[in-house]
Amino acid sequence: MSDTIEKLNRVENELNRIIRGKPEVIRHLLTAFVAGGNVLLDDVPGVGKTTLAKALARLVDADFRRVQFTPDLLPADIIGTNIYSPKEGSFQFRPGPVFTNILLADEINRASPRTQSALLECMCEHQVSSDGKSRPLEAPFMVIATQNPIEFQGTYPLPEAQLDRFAMRLSLGYPEPEAEAEMLADRRSGDPAATLTPILNCSEILELNRQMTRIGIEESVSAYLLEIIHATRRDPRLTLGASPRAALLLADAARAAALLAGRDYVLPDEVRSLAMVVLPHRLVTDAKSRYSGVTSAQILQEIIQTIKIPR
């Protein structure tokens, strides 16, 4: 396992070379990948969201597909459809781009709710059901979706049911001046992502996922995690608290973070920090908070500060 973790550290170093100045986001992305979760990259155009997804796929030797979500996109364009074959005299299923390892759903909120919902089963159950038959997706499977938080014209906001299927909501943001200067220097002789070669393979990622499930969570740490979850349901400023799925995904993310750190147990600080990327997008604030400009992330931060950390 130590050899695989070392390879994963090399993957992280390469991603930090491609996307400068965002080590925390990259660590969270790898944590979600090892935990088997999906990621929503909520950010403005041009900060490297697509580059990050493609670089990850190349470094782990995974099959990668990119779908540009538009208002006229249909569910069959994603999951596939049955095509009549005159030669065979029957309908044959033609798989869609979702049959891959890493699917980049670019500008996911530009597609209609009908098309967005085509991903619900894929993201949660890792299978596609069509004409009464279920077809499993390749493992590992991960959806990396992007959306622009500034431009709302011609978009369809993601419903809570779909947001709840994303393990994390991340934002790259603009790089610091020093990191942006390094980026300009890197690209004088071409795109550094084009020179990437695989370091890990998919079977090693699946082994890391199996190792992750064996990471222990002490009873006091588990109770701390659940106290955060339950507190979101009791807060009067939140009309929708964290779901049981959120608790499971937070626990898996904490296990994966411990594995990446080379430990076989979870620290309370890992639960505390990961809660800020796993939970806010699942919480819905009441009208008074929204009009006051209070976000779910701010409320969650207040909640976390009131809960005693186990020692």
GROMACS .gro file of N, CA, C and O in nm, residues 235-239 284-296 298-299:
model
   80
  235ASP      N    1  -3.068   2.381   1.326
  235ASP     CA    2  -3.049   2.525   1.315
  235ASP      C    3  -3.170   2.589   1.247
  235ASP      O    4  -3.206   2.549   1.135
  236PRO      N    5  -3.235   2.686   1.311
  236PRO     CA    6  -3.356   2.747   1.253
  236PRO      C    7  -3.330   2.826   1.126
  236PRO      O    8  -3.423   2.855   1.050
  237ARG      N    9  -3.204   2.860   1.099
  237ARG     CA   10  -3.172   2.935   0.978
  237ARG      C   11  -3.164   2.846   0.855
  237ARG      O   12  -3.155   2.895   0.742
  238LEU      N   13  -3.166   2.714   0.876
  238LEU     CA   14  -3.156   2.619   0.766
  238LEU      C   15  -3.288   2.546   0.749
  238LEU      O   16  -3.335   2.479   0.841
  239THR      N   17  -3.347   2.556   0.631
  239THR     CA   18  -3.471   2.484   0.604
  239THR      C   19  -3.444   2.342   0.558
  239THR      O   20  -3.535   2.259   0.557
  284VAL      N   21  -2.983   2.435   0.280
  284VAL     CA   22  -3.067   2.540   0.223
  284VAL      C   23  -3.103   2.639   0.334
  284VAL      O   24  -3.159   2.601   0.437
  285THR      N   25  -3.067   2.765   0.312
  285THR     CA   26  -3.096   2.869   0.411
  285THR      C   27  -3.240   2.918   0.397
  285THR      O   28  -3.302   2.907   0.291
  286ASP      N   29  -3.293   2.974   0.505
  286ASP     CA   30  -3.428   3.030   0.500
  286ASP      C   31  -3.426   3.166   0.429
  286ASP      O   32  -3.320   3.221   0.399
  287ALA      N   33  -3.545   3.219   0.401
  287ALA     CA   34  -3.555   3.343   0.324
  287ALA      C   35  -3.486   3.460   0.394
  287ALA      O   36  -3.418   3.540   0.330
  288LYS      N   37  -3.501   3.468   0.526
  288LYS     CA   38  -3.441   3.579   0.600
  288LYS      C   39  -3.289   3.579   0.586
  288LYS      O   40  -3.227   3.684   0.566
  289SER      N   41  -3.228   3.461   0.597
  289SER     CA   42  -3.082   3.451   0.584
  289SER      C   43  -3.037   3.487   0.443
  289SER      O   44  -2.936   3.556   0.425
  290ARG      N   45  -3.112   3.437   0.344
  290ARG     CA   46  -3.074   3.467   0.205
  290ARG      C   47  -3.079   3.616   0.177
  290ARG      O   48  -2.986   3.672   0.117
  291TYR      N   49  -3.185   3.682   0.222
  291TYR     CA   50  -3.198   3.825   0.197
  291TYR      C   51  -3.094   3.905   0.276
  291TYR      O   52  -3.058   4.016   0.239
  292SER      N   53  -3.046   3.848   0.386
  292SER     CA   54  -2.943   3.914   0.466
  292SER      C   55  -2.803   3.889   0.413
  292SER      O   56  -2.705   3.943   0.466
  293GLY      N   57  -2.793   3.804   0.312
  293GLY     CA   58  -2.662   3.774   0.255
  293GLY      C   59  -2.584   3.669   0.331
  293GLY      O   60  -2.464   3.653   0.308
  294VAL      N   61  -2.651   3.597   0.422
  294VAL     CA   62  -2.584   3.491   0.499
  294VAL      C   63  -2.587   3.362   0.419
  294VAL      O   64  -2.693   3.317   0.374
  295THR      N   65  -2.472   3.301   0.401
  295THR     CA   66  -2.463   3.178   0.321
  295THR      C   67  -2.466   3.056   0.411
  295THR      O   68  -2.443   3.063   0.533
  296SER      N   69  -2.492   2.941   0.349
  296SER     CA   70  -2.493   2.815   0.423
  296SER      C   71  -2.354   2.782   0.477
  296SER      O   72  -2.340   2.724   0.585
  298GLN      N   73  -2.133   3.001   0.586
  298GLN     CA   74  -2.113   3.082   0.707
  298GLN      C   75  -2.187   3.022   0.826
  298GLN      O   76  -2.133   3.018   0.937
  299ILE      N   77  -2.308   2.975   0.802
  299ILE     CA   78  -2.385   2.913   0.911
  299ILE      C   79  -2.316   2.786   0.958
  299ILE      O   80  -2.304   2.761   1.079
   0.00000   0.00000   0.00000
